[in-house]
Amino acid sequence: RVLELTGCAASMVASSRSYADFTPEATFDIKKVDLHRLEEGPPLTATLTREEGLKYYRTMQTIRRMELKADQLYKQKIIRGFCHLYDGQEACAVGIEGGITLSDHLITAYRAHGYTLTRGGTVREIMAELTGRRGGIAKGKGGSMHMYTKNFYGGNGIVGAQVPLGAGVALACKYLGNDQLCVSLYGDGAANQGQIFETYNMSSLWKLPIIFICENNQYGMGTSVERSSASTEYYKRGDYIPGLRVDGMDVLCVREATKFAADHCRSGKGPILMELQTYRYHGHSMSDPGVSYRTREEIQEVRSKSDPISMLKDRMLSNNMASIEELKEIDIAVRKEIEDAAQFATTDPEPPLDDLCSHIFANDQPFEVRAATPWTKLTSTS
C-alpha cells in the first residue's frame, strides 16, 4: 500500500524537480514475519520518509562500494590476511540501526566493516585499518576483524565468542538501569556453538535486554545450512526465548522487526531472537572464490530478484520519492568518497614499532612491556 502520487508531480521533468515536487512519505507493504512464542509480531506495513530513504540508500551504497574497493585492494596485495566482505547483506546493518539508537550497543563477528560504518566510523578510517595504517580506526593494529567505535565492540575473530560478550554488555545495561540494550550478532555458521545456548539460558534467567540476531546468509564458510544444521529454523533455537524470522534483504522489514524487538527488551521482557534471511555475494572470505559450493546462477538470481539496494531504489523511484538523477549524484559522491579513502589508505604511514604495546589500558600511567627478547623493552601508553 503506497500513498497516491499527485498528478502534477508525476508530470514534472525529473531534472527540473524541486524538493517540494517529491512525495515526502510513503507506506509500503512488507513481508510477514514468522513468529516463535509470540502472539503478535511487527506490523505488515512500514512508513518511509524521503529523508530516511535517501539516508538508507547512501549508507547501503557506501558499504557496497567500500567492500568492492576492499576486494580490489586485496587482489592487489595491498590488504593482506583475513578479510570477510559484507556486500549483499547491507539491509541487515542499515535496518538494524534504523530500529535502535547509537546509544544502544552492538557486537558482531568478523564480517564487521558495514557495522563499523553504521556505528559511526568513517570510510577513511575503515580503509586505512584494512591496510594497517596509522590513520585506521584501530590505529592500524586491528585489521579487518578488529574495528571498534563508541558502543560498538567489534569485530571478533573467534566463532561465536561475541555472543556471551554481548550478554555481558546487556548485563551492564540492566545493572545501570539506563534503558539501553545490546544487539549480539552471529552467523548461521556459529549458530551451533555451545556457548550461544549457554548465553540464551543465562540471558533468559536474568531477563537481559539483548537482541540475539542470526544473520543467516545460507552458508557457513562453504557448508550450506541444510548440511550443517539438523534444524534450520534458527529463530526457534532459543526455545523458551521468543523469536522472529525476517526477510534480511528488505531494509524496511529489518527495521520494523528490530523496533519490535527493541520494544520487547526495553519493556523488561528479557531477550528476543531474530533470524535475518540474507545472502553474501562474495565468498566466505577473500580466500574463498564462493563458487565451488554454489553456482554463479544462484548468486545472479539473488542479485536480480532480491538485491537490497535495488529494492529500496525501485520503491523510491516508483513512488516519486527521488529522481534517477538524484540517486546517480549520490552514487558519484559515494564513489569519490571511496576513492579518496583508498588513496589515503595506501599513502598513510604504517604505525611505528614504538606504538606496538600502547593502548593496552584505557587510562593508566606509562609502563614497560617486554618485547621479543628480555633485553628489549617497549613503552605502553594509554
Coordinates of C-alpha atoms in Angstrom, one line a residue:
R1 CA 0.0 0.0 0.0
V2 CA 1.5 3.3 -1.0
L3 CA 0.4 6.9 -0.8
E4 CA -1.0 8.2 -4.1
L5 CA 1.2 10.4 -6.2
T6 CA -0.1 13.9 -7.1
G7 CA -0.7 14.3 -10.8
C8 CA 1.4 17.5 -11.2
A9 CA 4.5 15.8 -9.6
A10 CA 4.3 12.8 -11.8
S11 CA 4.2 15.0 -14.9
M12 CA 7.2 17.1 -14.0
V13 CA 10.5 16.7 -15.8
A14 CA 12.8 14.8 -13.4
S15 CA 15.9 17.0 -13.9
S16 CA 13.9 20.2 -13.0
R17 CA 12.2 18.9 -9.9
S18 CA 12.5 20.8 -6.7
Y19 CA 12.3 19.3 -3.2
A20 CA 8.6 20.1 -3.0
D21 CA 7.8 18.0 -6.0
F22 CA 8.7 14.7 -4.3
T23 CA 6.5 12.6 -2.2
P24 CA 7.7 13.3 1.4
E25 CA 6.5 10.0 2.8
A26 CA 5.1 6.6 1.7
T27 CA 3.8 3.5 3.3
F28 CA 4.8 0.1 2.0
D29 CA 3.6 -3.5 2.5
I30 CA 6.3 -5.6 3.9
K31 CA 6.7 -9.4 4.2
K32 CA 5.0 -11.1 7.1
V33 CA 7.5 -12.2 9.8
D34 CA 7.4 -15.8 11.1
L35 CA 6.9 -15.9 14.9
H36 CA 8.0 -18.2 17.7
R37 CA 6.4 -17.9 21.1
L38 CA 4.8 -14.6 20.2
E39 CA 1.1 -13.9 19.8
E40 CA 1.7 -10.9 17.5
G41 CA 4.7 -9.5 15.7
P42 CA 5.9 -6.4 13.8
P43 CA 3.5 -4.5 11.5
L44 CA 2.8 -5.6 7.9
T45 CA 3.4 -2.1 6.7
A46 CA 6.3 0.3 7.0
T47 CA 6.4 4.1 6.6
L48 CA 9.4 5.6 4.9
T49 CA 10.2 9.3 4.7
R50 CA 12.1 10.7 1.8
E51 CA 15.0 11.7 4.1
E52 CA 15.2 8.2 5.6
G53 CA 15.1 6.6 2.1
L54 CA 18.0 8.8 0.8
K55 CA 20.0 8.1 4.0
Y56 CA 19.5 4.3 3.8
Y57 CA 20.3 4.4 0.1
R58 CA 23.5 6.3 0.6
T59 CA 24.7 4.1 3.5
M60 CA 24.0 0.9 1.7
Q61 CA 25.8 2.1 -1.4
T62 CA 28.7 3.2 0.7
I63 CA 29.0 -0.2 2.3
R64 CA 28.7 -1.9 -1.1
R65 CA 31.3 0.3 -2.8
M66 CA 33.7 0.1 0.2
E67 CA 33.6 -3.7 0.1
L68 CA 34.2 -3.8 -3.7
K69 CA 37.2 -1.5 -3.2
A70 CA 38.5 -3.8 -0.5
D71 CA 38.2 -6.7 -2.9
Q72 CA 40.3 -4.8 -5.4
L73 CA 42.9 -3.8 -2.9
Y74 CA 43.1 -7.3 -1.6
K75 CA 43.7 -8.7 -5.1
Q76 CA 46.5 -6.1 -5.5
K77 CA 48.0 -7.4 -2.2
I78 CA 47.6 -4.1 -0.5
I79 CA 45.2 -5.6 2.0
R80 CA 46.6 -8.8 3.5
G81 CA 45.4 -11.5 5.9
F82 CA 41.8 -12.3 6.8
C83 CA 39.1 -10.2 5.0
H84 CA 35.4 -11.0 5.1
L85 CA 33.2 -8.8 2.9
Y86 CA 29.6 -7.7 3.6
D87 CA 28.2 -6.9 0.1
G88 CA 24.7 -8.3 -0.3
Q89 CA 23.9 -8.1 3.4
E90 CA 23.7 -4.3 3.6
A91 CA 20.0 -4.2 4.5
C92 CA 20.8 -6.1 7.8
A93 CA 23.2 -3.4 9.2
V94 CA 21.2 -0.4 8.0
G95 CA 17.8 -1.9 9.0
I96 CA 19.1 -2.8 12.5
E97 CA 20.5 0.7 13.0
G98 CA 17.2 2.2 11.9
G99 CA 15.4 0.3 14.7
I100 CA 17.7 1.2 17.6
T101 CA 19.8 4.2 18.6
L102 CA 23.5 4.9 18.7
S103 CA 23.4 4.9 22.5
D104 CA 22.4 1.2 22.3
H105 CA 25.2 -1.3 22.0
L106 CA 26.2 -3.7 19.2
I107 CA 28.7 -6.5 18.9
T108 CA 29.3 -8.8 15.9
A109 CA 31.5 -11.4 14.3
Y110 CA 34.4 -10.8 11.9
R111 CA 32.2 -9.6 8.9
A112 CA 32.3 -6.2 10.6
H113 CA 33.1 -3.5 8.0
G114 CA 29.4 -2.5 7.5
Y115 CA 28.7 -2.2 11.2
T116 CA 31.8 -0.1 11.8
L117 CA 30.4 2.4 9.3
T118 CA 26.9 2.4 10.7
R119 CA 28.2 2.8 14.2
G120 CA 30.0 6.0 13.4
G121 CA 33.3 5.0 11.8
T122 CA 34.3 6.7 8.5
V123 CA 35.2 5.1 5.2
R124 CA 38.7 6.6 5.5
E125 CA 39.3 5.1 9.0
I126 CA 38.0 1.7 7.8
M127 CA 40.0 1.5 4.7
A128 CA 43.2 2.6 6.5
E129 CA 42.6 -0.1 9.1
L130 CA 42.3 -2.7 6.3
T131 CA 45.7 -1.6 5.0
G132 CA 47.2 -1.5 8.5
R133 CA 47.9 2.2 8.6
R134 CA 48.3 4.7 11.4
G135 CA 45.1 6.5 10.5
G136 CA 43.0 3.4 10.8
I137 CA 40.1 3.2 13.2
A138 CA 42.2 0.9 15.5
K139 CA 45.4 2.8 14.6
G140 CA 46.4 0.1 12.1
K141 CA 46.7 -2.6 14.8
G142 CA 43.3 -4.4 14.4
G143 CA 42.8 -5.0 10.7
S144 CA 39.6 -6.3 9.1
M145 CA 38.3 -8.3 12.0
H146 CA 39.0 -5.9 14.9
M147 CA 37.4 -2.5 14.5
Y148 CA 35.7 -0.6 17.2
T149 CA 33.7 2.7 17.8
K150 CA 31.7 4.0 20.7
N151 CA 29.1 1.4 21.8
F152 CA 30.5 -1.0 19.2
Y153 CA 32.6 -3.9 20.5
G154 CA 33.9 -5.3 17.2
G155 CA 34.8 -7.3 15.1
N156 CA 35.6 -10.6 16.9
G157 CA 37.7 -13.4 15.3
I158 CA 36.6 -16.4 17.4
V159 CA 33.5 -18.0 16.0
G160 CA 30.5 -17.3 18.3
A161 CA 32.6 -15.7 21.1
Q162 CA 31.0 -12.3 20.7
V163 CA 27.6 -13.7 21.8
P164 CA 28.4 -14.2 25.5
L165 CA 30.3 -10.9 25.5
G166 CA 27.1 -9.2 24.2
A167 CA 25.3 -10.7 27.2
G168 CA 27.9 -9.1 29.4
V169 CA 27.2 -5.7 27.8
A170 CA 23.4 -6.3 28.3
L171 CA 24.0 -7.2 31.9
A172 CA 25.8 -3.8 32.3
C173 CA 22.8 -2.1 30.7
K174 CA 20.4 -3.8 33.2
Y175 CA 22.7 -3.1 36.1
L176 CA 23.0 0.6 35.3
G177 CA 19.3 0.9 34.5
N178 CA 19.9 3.1 31.5
D179 CA 17.1 1.7 29.3
Q180 CA 19.8 0.7 26.7
L181 CA 20.1 -2.7 25.1
C182 CA 22.7 -4.8 23.3
V183 CA 22.4 -6.4 19.8
S184 CA 24.6 -9.5 19.6
L185 CA 25.1 -10.8 16.1
Y186 CA 26.3 -14.1 14.8
G187 CA 26.0 -16.1 11.6
D188 CA 24.4 -19.4 10.7
G189 CA 27.9 -21.0 10.8
A190 CA 28.2 -20.0 14.5
A191 CA 24.6 -21.0 15.4
N192 CA 25.6 -24.5 16.6
Q193 CA 28.2 -23.2 19.1
G194 CA 27.5 -24.4 22.6
Q195 CA 28.4 -21.0 24.1
I196 CA 25.4 -19.5 22.3
F197 CA 23.0 -21.8 24.0
E198 CA 24.6 -21.2 27.4
T199 CA 24.1 -17.5 26.7
Y200 CA 20.5 -18.0 25.8
N201 CA 20.0 -19.7 29.1
M202 CA 21.7 -17.1 31.2
S203 CA 20.1 -14.2 29.4
S204 CA 16.6 -15.7 29.9
L205 CA 17.2 -16.4 33.6
W206 CA 18.4 -12.8 34.2
K207 CA 15.9 -11.2 31.7
L208 CA 18.7 -9.3 30.0
P209 CA 17.9 -6.6 27.4
I210 CA 19.6 -8.3 24.5
I211 CA 18.6 -9.0 20.9
F212 CA 20.3 -12.1 19.5
I213 CA 20.5 -11.8 15.7
C214 CA 21.5 -14.7 13.5
E215 CA 22.5 -13.3 10.1
N216 CA 21.6 -16.4 8.0
N217 CA 23.4 -15.9 4.7
Q218 CA 22.8 -19.6 3.8
Y219 CA 26.4 -20.8 4.1
G220 CA 28.8 -21.2 7.0
M221 CA 32.1 -20.9 5.1
G222 CA 31.4 -23.4 2.3
T223 CA 28.8 -25.5 4.1
S224 CA 25.1 -24.9 3.4
V225 CA 22.7 -24.6 6.3
E226 CA 21.0 -27.9 5.3
R227 CA 24.3 -29.8 5.6
S228 CA 25.3 -28.2 8.9
S229 CA 22.1 -27.9 10.9
A230 CA 19.6 -30.5 11.9
S231 CA 17.1 -27.6 12.3
T232 CA 17.5 -24.6 10.0
E233 CA 14.8 -22.6 11.8
Y234 CA 17.3 -20.6 13.7
Y235 CA 14.7 -18.2 15.1
K236 CA 13.3 -21.1 17.1
R237 CA 16.7 -22.1 18.5
G238 CA 16.2 -20.1 21.7
D239 CA 13.3 -22.5 22.7
Y240 CA 12.0 -20.5 25.6
I241 CA 13.1 -17.2 24.0
P242 CA 10.7 -15.6 21.6
G243 CA 11.9 -15.5 18.0
L244 CA 11.3 -13.7 14.7
R245 CA 12.3 -14.8 11.2
V246 CA 12.7 -11.8 8.9
D247 CA 13.4 -11.0 5.3
G248 CA 17.0 -9.7 5.7
M249 CA 17.2 -8.4 2.2
D250 CA 14.5 -5.7 2.8
V251 CA 15.8 -2.8 4.9
L252 CA 12.2 -1.8 6.0
C253 CA 11.4 -5.3 7.1
V254 CA 14.6 -5.5 9.2
R255 CA 14.0 -2.0 10.6
E256 CA 10.4 -2.8 11.7
A257 CA 11.4 -6.1 13.2
T258 CA 14.3 -4.5 15.1
K259 CA 12.0 -1.8 16.5
F260 CA 9.6 -4.6 17.7
A261 CA 12.5 -6.5 19.3
A262 CA 13.9 -3.4 20.9
D263 CA 10.5 -2.5 22.5
H264 CA 10.3 -6.1 23.8
C265 CA 13.7 -5.7 25.5
R266 CA 13.1 -2.2 26.9
S267 CA 9.8 -3.3 28.4
G268 CA 11.6 -5.7 30.7
K269 CA 10.6 -9.0 29.0
G270 CA 14.1 -10.2 28.5
P271 CA 15.9 -11.4 25.4
I272 CA 14.5 -12.0 22.0
L273 CA 16.0 -13.8 18.9
M274 CA 15.9 -12.6 15.3
E275 CA 16.9 -14.6 12.2
L276 CA 17.6 -12.4 9.2
Q277 CA 17.5 -14.4 6.0
T278 CA 20.1 -12.8 3.8
Y279 CA 22.9 -13.6 1.3
R280 CA 26.5 -12.7 0.7
Y281 CA 27.7 -12.1 -2.8
H282 CA 31.4 -12.7 -2.1
G283 CA 32.8 -16.0 -0.8
H284 CA 33.2 -16.5 3.0
S285 CA 36.4 -14.6 2.9
M286 CA 38.8 -13.3 0.2
S287 CA 40.5 -16.8 0.1
D288 CA 37.1 -18.3 -1.0
P289 CA 36.0 -17.8 -4.6
G290 CA 32.5 -18.6 -3.5
V291 CA 31.5 -20.8 -6.4
S292 CA 32.7 -24.3 -5.5
Y293 CA 29.7 -24.9 -3.3
R294 CA 27.1 -22.8 -5.1
T295 CA 26.5 -21.8 -8.7
R296 CA 27.1 -18.5 -10.3
E297 CA 23.5 -18.7 -11.5
E298 CA 22.3 -18.9 -7.8
I299 CA 24.3 -15.7 -7.0
Q300 CA 23.0 -13.9 -10.0
E301 CA 19.4 -14.9 -9.3
V302 CA 19.6 -13.3 -5.8
R303 CA 21.2 -10.2 -7.2
S304 CA 18.5 -9.8 -9.8
K305 CA 15.5 -10.6 -7.6
S306 CA 16.4 -9.7 -4.0
D307 CA 19.2 -7.1 -4.0
P308 CA 18.6 -4.8 -1.0
I309 CA 19.8 -1.6 -2.7
S310 CA 17.8 -2.2 -5.9
M311 CA 14.7 -3.0 -3.8
L312 CA 14.9 0.4 -2.0
K313 CA 15.8 2.2 -5.2
D314 CA 12.8 0.8 -7.0
R315 CA 10.4 1.7 -4.1
M316 CA 11.7 5.3 -4.1
L317 CA 11.6 5.8 -7.8
S318 CA 8.2 4.2 -8.3
N319 CA 6.6 6.3 -5.6
N320 CA 8.2 9.7 -6.7
M321 CA 10.4 9.9 -3.6
A322 CA 13.6 10.6 -5.6
S323 CA 14.7 11.0 -9.2
I324 CA 17.1 8.9 -11.1
E325 CA 19.4 11.9 -11.4
E326 CA 19.4 12.4 -7.6
L327 CA 20.4 8.8 -6.9
K328 CA 23.1 9.0 -9.6
E329 CA 24.5 12.0 -7.8
I330 CA 24.7 10.0 -4.6
D331 CA 26.4 7.2 -6.4
I332 CA 29.0 9.6 -7.8
A333 CA 29.6 11.2 -4.4
V334 CA 30.0 7.7 -2.8
R335 CA 32.5 6.6 -5.4
K336 CA 34.5 9.7 -4.9
E337 CA 34.5 9.2 -1.1
I338 CA 35.7 5.6 -1.6
E339 CA 38.5 6.6 -4.0
D340 CA 39.7 9.3 -1.6
A341 CA 39.7 6.9 1.3
A342 CA 41.6 4.3 -0.8
Q343 CA 44.2 6.9 -1.7
F344 CA 44.6 7.8 2.0
A345 CA 44.8 4.1 3.0
T346 CA 47.6 3.4 0.5
T347 CA 49.7 6.5 1.4
D348 CA 49.2 6.9 5.2
P349 CA 52.3 5.6 7.1
E350 CA 52.2 2.4 9.0
P351 CA 52.3 2.7 12.8
P352 CA 55.9 2.8 14.2
L353 CA 57.2 -0.1 16.3
D354 CA 57.1 2.2 19.4
D355 CA 53.3 2.1 19.2
L356 CA 53.1 -1.7 19.3
C357 CA 52.3 -2.0 23.0
S358 CA 50.3 1.2 23.5
H359 CA 46.6 1.3 24.3
I360 CA 46.7 -1.9 26.5
F361 CA 44.8 0.1 29.1
A362 CA 42.3 2.9 28.5
N363 CA 43.6 5.2 31.3
D364 CA 46.9 4.3 33.0
Q365 CA 50.4 5.6 33.6
P366 CA 53.0 4.6 31.0
F367 CA 54.7 1.3 31.8
E368 CA 57.3 -1.0 30.3
V369 CA 56.4 -4.1 28.3
R370 CA 58.9 -6.8 27.4
A371 CA 59.4 -7.2 23.7
A372 CA 60.5 -10.2 21.7
T373 CA 63.7 -10.6 23.8
P374 CA 64.2 -10.0 27.6
W375 CA 66.6 -7.2 27.0
T376 CA 64.3 -5.2 24.6
K377 CA 61.7 -3.0 26.3
L378 CA 58.7 -1.1 24.8
T379 CA 56.7 1.6 26.5
S380 CA 52.9 1.3 26.8
T381 CA 50.9 4.5 26.9
S382 CA 47.1 4.8 27.2

